[in-house]
mmCIF file of C-alpha atoms and ligand atoms in Angstrom:
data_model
loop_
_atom_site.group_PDB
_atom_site.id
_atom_site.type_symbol
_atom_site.label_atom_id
_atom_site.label_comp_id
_atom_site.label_asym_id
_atom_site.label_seq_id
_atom_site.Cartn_x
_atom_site.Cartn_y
_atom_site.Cartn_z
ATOM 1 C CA UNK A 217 95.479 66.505 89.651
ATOM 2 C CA UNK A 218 92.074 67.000 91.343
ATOM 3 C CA UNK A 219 90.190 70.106 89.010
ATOM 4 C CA UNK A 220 90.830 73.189 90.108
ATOM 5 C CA UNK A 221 87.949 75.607 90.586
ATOM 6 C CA UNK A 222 88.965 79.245 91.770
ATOM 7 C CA UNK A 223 85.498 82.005 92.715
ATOM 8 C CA UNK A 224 86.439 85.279 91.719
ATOM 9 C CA UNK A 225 84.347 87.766 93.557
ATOM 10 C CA UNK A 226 85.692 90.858 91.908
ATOM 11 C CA UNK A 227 83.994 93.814 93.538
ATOM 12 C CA UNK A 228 80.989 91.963 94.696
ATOM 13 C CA UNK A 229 79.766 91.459 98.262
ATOM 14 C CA UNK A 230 78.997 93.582 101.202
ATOM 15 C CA UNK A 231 80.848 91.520 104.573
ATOM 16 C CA UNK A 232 77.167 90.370 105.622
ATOM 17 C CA UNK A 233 76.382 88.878 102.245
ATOM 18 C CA UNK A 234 80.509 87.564 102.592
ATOM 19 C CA UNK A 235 79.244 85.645 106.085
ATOM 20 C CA UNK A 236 75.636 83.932 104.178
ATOM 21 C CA UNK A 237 78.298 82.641 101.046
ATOM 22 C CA UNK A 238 80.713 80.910 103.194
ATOM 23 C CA UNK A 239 78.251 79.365 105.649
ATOM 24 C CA UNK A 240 76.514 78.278 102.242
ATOM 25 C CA UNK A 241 79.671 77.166 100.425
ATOM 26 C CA UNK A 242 80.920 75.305 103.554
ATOM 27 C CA UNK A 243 78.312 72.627 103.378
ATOM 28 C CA UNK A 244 78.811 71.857 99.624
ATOM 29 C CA UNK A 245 82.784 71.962 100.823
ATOM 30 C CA UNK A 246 82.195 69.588 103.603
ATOM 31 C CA UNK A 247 80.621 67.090 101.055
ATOM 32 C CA UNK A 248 83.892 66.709 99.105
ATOM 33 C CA UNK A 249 87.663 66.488 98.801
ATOM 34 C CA UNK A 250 87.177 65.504 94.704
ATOM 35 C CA UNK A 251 88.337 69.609 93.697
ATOM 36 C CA UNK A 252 90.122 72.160 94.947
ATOM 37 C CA UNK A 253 88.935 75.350 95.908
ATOM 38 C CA UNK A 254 90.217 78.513 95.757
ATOM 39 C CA UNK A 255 88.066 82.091 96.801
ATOM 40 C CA UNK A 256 89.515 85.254 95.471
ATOM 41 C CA UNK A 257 87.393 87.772 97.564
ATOM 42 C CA UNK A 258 88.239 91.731 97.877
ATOM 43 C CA UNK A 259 91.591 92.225 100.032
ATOM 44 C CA UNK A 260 89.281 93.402 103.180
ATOM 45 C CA UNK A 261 87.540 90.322 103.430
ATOM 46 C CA UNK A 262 91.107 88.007 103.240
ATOM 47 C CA UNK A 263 91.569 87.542 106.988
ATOM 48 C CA UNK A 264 87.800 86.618 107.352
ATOM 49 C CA UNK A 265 87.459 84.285 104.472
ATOM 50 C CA UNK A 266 90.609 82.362 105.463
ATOM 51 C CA UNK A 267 89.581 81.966 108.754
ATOM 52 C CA UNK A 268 86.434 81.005 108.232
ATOM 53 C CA UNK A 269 86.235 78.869 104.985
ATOM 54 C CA UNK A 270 86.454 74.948 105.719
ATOM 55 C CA UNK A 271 88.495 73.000 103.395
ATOM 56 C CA UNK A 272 89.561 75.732 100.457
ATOM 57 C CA UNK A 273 92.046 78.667 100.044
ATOM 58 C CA UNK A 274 92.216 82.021 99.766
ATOM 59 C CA UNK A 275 93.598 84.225 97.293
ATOM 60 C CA UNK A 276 93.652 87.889 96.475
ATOM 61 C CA UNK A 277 92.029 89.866 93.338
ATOM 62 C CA UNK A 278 95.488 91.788 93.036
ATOM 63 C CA UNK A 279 98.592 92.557 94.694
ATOM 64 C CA UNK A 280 100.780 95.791 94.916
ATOM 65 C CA UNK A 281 103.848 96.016 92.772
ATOM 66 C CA UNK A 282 105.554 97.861 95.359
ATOM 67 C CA UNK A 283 107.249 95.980 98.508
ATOM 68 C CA UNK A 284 106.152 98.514 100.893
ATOM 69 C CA UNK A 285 105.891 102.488 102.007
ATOM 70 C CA UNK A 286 104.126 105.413 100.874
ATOM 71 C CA UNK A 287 101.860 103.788 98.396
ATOM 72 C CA UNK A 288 98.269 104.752 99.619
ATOM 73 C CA UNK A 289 95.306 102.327 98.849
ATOM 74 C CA UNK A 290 97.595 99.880 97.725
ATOM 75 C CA UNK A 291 97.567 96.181 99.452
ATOM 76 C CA UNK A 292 100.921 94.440 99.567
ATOM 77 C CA UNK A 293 101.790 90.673 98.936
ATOM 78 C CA UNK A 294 103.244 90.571 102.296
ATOM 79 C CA UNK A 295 99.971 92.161 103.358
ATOM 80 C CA UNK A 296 97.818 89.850 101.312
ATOM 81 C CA UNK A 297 100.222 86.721 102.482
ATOM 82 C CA UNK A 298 99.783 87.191 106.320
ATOM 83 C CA UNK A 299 95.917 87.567 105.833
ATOM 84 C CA UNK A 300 95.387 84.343 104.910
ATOM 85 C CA UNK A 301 96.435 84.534 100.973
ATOM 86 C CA UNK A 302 98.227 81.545 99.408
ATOM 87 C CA UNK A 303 97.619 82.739 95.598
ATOM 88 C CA UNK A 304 97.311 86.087 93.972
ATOM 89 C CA UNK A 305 95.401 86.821 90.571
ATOM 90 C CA UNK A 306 97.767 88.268 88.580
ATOM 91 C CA UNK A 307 97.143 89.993 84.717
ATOM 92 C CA UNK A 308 93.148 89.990 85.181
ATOM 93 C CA UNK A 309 91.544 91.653 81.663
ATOM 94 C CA UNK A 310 90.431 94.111 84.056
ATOM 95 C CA UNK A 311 93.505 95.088 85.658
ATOM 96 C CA UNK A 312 95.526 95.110 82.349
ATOM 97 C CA UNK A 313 92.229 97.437 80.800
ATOM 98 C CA UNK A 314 90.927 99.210 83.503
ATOM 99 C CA UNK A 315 93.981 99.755 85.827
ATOM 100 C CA UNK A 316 96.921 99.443 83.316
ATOM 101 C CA UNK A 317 98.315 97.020 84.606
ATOM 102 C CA UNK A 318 101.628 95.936 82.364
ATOM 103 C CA UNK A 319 103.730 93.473 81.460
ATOM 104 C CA UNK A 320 106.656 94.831 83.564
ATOM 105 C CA UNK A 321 104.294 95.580 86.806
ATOM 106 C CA UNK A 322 103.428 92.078 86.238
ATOM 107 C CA UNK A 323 106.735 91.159 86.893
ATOM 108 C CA UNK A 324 107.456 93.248 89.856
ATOM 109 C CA UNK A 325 104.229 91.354 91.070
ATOM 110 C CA UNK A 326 105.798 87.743 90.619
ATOM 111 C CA UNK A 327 109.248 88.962 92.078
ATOM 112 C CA UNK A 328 107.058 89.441 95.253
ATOM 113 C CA UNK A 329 104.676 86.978 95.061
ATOM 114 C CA UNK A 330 108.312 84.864 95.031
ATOM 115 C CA UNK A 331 109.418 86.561 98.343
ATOM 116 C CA UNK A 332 106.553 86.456 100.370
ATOM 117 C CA UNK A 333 105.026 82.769 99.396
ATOM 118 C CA UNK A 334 102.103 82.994 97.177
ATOM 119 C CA UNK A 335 101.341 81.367 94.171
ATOM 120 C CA UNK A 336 100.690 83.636 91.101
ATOM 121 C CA UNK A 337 97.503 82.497 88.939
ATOM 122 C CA UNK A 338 98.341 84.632 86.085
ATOM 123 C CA UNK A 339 95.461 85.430 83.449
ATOM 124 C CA UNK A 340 95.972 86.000 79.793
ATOM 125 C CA UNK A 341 93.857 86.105 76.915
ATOM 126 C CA UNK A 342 92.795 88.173 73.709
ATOM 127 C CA UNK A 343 90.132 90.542 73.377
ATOM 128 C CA UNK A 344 87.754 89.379 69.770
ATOM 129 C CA UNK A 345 89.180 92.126 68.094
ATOM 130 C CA UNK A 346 92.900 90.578 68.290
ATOM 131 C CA UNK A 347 91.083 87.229 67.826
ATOM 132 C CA UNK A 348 89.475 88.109 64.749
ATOM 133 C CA UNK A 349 92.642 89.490 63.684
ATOM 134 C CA UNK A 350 94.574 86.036 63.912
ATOM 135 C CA UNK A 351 96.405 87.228 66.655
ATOM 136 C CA UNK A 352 95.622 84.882 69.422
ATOM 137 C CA UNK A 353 99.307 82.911 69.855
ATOM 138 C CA UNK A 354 100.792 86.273 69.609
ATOM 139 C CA UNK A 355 98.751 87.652 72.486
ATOM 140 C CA UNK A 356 99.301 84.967 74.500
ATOM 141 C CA UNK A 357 102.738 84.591 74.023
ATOM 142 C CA UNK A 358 103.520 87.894 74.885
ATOM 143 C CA UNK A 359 101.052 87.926 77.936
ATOM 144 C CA UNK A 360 103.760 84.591 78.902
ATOM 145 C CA UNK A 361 106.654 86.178 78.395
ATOM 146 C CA UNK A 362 106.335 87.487 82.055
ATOM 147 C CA UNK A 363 106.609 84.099 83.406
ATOM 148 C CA UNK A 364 109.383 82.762 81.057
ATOM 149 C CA UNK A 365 112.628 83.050 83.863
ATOM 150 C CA UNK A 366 109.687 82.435 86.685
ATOM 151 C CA UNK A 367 111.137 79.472 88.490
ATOM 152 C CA UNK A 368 108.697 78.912 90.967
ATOM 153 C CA UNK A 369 104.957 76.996 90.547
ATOM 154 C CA UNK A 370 102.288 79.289 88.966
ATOM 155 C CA UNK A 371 98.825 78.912 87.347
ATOM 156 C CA UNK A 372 97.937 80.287 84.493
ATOM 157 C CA UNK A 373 94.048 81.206 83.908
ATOM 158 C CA UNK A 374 93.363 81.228 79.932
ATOM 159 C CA UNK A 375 90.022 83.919 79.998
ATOM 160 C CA UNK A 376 89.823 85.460 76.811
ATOM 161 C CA UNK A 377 88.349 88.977 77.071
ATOM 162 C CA UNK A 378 85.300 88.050 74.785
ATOM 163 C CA UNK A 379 84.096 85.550 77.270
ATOM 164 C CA UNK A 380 84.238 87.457 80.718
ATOM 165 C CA UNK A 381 81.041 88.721 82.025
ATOM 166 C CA UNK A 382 79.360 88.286 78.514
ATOM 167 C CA UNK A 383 77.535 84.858 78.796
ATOM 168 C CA UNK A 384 79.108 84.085 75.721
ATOM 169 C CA UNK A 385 82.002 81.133 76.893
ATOM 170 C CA UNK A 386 84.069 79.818 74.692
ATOM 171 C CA UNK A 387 83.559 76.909 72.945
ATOM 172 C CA UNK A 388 85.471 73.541 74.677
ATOM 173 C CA UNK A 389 87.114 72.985 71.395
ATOM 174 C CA UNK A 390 88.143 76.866 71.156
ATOM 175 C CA UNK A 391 89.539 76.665 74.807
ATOM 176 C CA UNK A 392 91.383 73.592 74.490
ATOM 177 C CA UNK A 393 93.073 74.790 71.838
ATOM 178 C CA UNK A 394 94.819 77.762 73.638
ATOM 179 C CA UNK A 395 95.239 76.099 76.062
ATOM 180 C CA UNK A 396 97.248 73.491 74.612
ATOM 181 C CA UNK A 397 99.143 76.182 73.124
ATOM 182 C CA UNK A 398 99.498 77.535 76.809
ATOM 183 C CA UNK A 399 100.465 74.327 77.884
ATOM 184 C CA UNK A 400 103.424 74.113 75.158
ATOM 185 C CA UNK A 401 104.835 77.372 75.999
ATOM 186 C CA UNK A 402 104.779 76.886 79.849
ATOM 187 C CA UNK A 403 106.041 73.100 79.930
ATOM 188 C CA UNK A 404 104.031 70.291 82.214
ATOM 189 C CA UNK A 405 102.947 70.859 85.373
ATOM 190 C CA UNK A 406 101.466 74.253 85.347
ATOM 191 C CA UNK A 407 97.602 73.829 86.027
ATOM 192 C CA UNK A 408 95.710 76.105 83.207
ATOM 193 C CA UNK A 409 92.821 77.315 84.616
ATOM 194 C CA UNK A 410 89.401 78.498 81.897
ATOM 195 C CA UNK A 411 87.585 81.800 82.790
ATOM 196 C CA UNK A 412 85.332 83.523 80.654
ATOM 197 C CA UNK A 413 81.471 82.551 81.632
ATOM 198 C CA UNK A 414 81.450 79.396 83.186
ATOM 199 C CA UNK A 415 78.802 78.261 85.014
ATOM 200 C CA UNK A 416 76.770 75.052 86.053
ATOM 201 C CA UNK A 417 76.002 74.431 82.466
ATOM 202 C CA UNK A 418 79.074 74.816 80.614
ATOM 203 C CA UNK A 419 81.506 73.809 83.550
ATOM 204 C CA UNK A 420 81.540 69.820 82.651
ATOM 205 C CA UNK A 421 82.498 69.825 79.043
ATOM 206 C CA UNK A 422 84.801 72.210 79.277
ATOM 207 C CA UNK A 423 86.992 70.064 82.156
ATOM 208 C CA UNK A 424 86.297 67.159 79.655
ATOM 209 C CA UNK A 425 89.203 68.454 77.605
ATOM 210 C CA UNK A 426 92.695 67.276 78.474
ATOM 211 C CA UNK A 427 94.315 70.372 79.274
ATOM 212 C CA UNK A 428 92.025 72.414 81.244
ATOM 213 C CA UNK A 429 92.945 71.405 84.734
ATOM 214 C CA UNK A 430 90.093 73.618 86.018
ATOM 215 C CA UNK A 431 88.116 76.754 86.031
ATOM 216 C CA UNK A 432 88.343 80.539 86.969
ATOM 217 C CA UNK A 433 84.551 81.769 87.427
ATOM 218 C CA UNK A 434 83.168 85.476 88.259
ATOM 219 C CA UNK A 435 79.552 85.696 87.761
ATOM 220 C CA UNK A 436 78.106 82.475 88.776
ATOM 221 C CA UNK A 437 80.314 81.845 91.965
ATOM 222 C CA UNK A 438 78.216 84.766 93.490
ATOM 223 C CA UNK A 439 75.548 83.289 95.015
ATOM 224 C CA UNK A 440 76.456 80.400 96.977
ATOM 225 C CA UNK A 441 73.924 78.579 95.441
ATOM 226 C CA UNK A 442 75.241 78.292 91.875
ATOM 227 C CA UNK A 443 78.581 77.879 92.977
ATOM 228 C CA UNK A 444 77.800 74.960 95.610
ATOM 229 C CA UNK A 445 76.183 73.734 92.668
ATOM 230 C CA UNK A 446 79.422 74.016 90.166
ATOM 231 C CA UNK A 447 81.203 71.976 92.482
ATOM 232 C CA UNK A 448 78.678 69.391 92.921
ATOM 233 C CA UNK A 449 79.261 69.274 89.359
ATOM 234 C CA UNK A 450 82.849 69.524 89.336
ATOM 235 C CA UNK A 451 83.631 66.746 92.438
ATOM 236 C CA UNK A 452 80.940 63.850 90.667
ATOM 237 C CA UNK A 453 83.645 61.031 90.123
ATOM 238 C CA UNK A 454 80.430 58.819 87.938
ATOM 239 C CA UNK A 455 80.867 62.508 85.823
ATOM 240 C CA UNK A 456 84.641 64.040 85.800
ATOM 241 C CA UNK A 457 87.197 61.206 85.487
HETATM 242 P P1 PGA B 572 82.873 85.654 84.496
HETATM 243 O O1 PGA B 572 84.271 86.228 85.021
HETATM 244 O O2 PGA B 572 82.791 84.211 84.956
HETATM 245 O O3 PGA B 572 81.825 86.514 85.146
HETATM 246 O O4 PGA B 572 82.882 85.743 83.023
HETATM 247 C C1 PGA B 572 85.444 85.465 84.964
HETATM 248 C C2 PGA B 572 86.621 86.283 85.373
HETATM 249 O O5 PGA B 572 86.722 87.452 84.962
HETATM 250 O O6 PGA B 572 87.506 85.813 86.108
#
């Protein structure tokens, strides 16, 4: 499996700055087929980002849980699916904190991610006060259960809350063993995906463990710059084996 390295933009980017990253993150694209690439932009820049980005995918920050209708502001799957959207973040901290977003909504997500084609990257992870409290499995387990009668292919981004936005990533050791634990509740075959501060310094030794298949990053995969640069990184056969 080639590593998998997903931008997410959150709510970053005016459609001008948009334009500079992908003319930017083409070149470094152009210079490799060694990682796969995935760009989770805002759901108004979709259409423009699959059109225009040369050799990665597209996926969206968040999908409705409704199907369709009178659900204003809201941006469905099928919506998200005929822009240009092959995966959907599903279960971001920020969505479960900020928004709500539950267990059950998460499911109503993957039913439709299901119907319409897209592949569900669903993130889990504990915030430090569960950590500290020796909860960790338990969090994660539950966070799973969504996916436990999913019989389609997902992802699964292990970011624990402590790590996103905070410069403080976790440890490779610390990682690897969640996700190993991810890895035994979700069977073979399911790429698990780190988030939680990577960037150009941190992104190698992390991928040097055996079961992170790759890497969900916010902050540094703003600037096309420091994300060109992760996947310089990232694609360096002498480097990643
Ligand atoms: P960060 O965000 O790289 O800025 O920590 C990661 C994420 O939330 O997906």
């Amino acid at each position: 499996m080639k590593p998998i390295i997903v931008a997410n933009w959150k709510m970053n980017l005016d459609y001008t700055e948009v334009t500079q990253w992908v003319t930017g993150v083409n070149q470094a694209l152009s210079a490799t087929d060694a990682v796969d690439v995935i760009v989770s932009p805002a759901s108004c820049y979709l259409h423009t980002l699959a059109s225009t980005l040369v050799g990665g995918d597209v996926a969206a920050q968040s999908i409705s849980e409704f199907d369709m209708g009178a659900y204003t502001g809201e941006v469905s799957a099928k919506m998200a699916q005929s822009c240009g959207a092959k995966y959907a973040l599903l279960g971001h901290s920020e969505r479960r904190h900020v928004f709500f977003e539950t267990n059950q909504m998460i499911k109503d997500k993957l039913a439709l991610c299901k119907r319409y084609g897209i592949v569900p990257i669903l993130c889990v992870g504990e915030t430090i006060d569960e950590r500290n409290a020796g909860q960790v499995k338990s969090v994660i387990s539950n966070q799973l259960d969504v996916v436990s009668e999913y019989d389609d292919l997902f992802y699964v981004a292990y970011e624990p809350v402590w790590a996103i936005g905070t410069g403080q990533t976790a440890t490779p050791d610390i990682a690897e063993e969640a996700h190993a634990f991810i890895q035994h509740v979700v069977g073979d075959g399911i790429p698990i995906l780190y988030g939680g501060s990577v960037n150009s310094e941190t992104i190698q030794s992390l991928l040097d463990k055996p079961s992170i298949d790759g890497a969900l990053i916010g902050g540094a995969s703003l600037a096309a710059d420091s994300f060109s640069e992760i996947l310089q990184i990232v694609s360096n056969p002498g480097v990643i084996q």
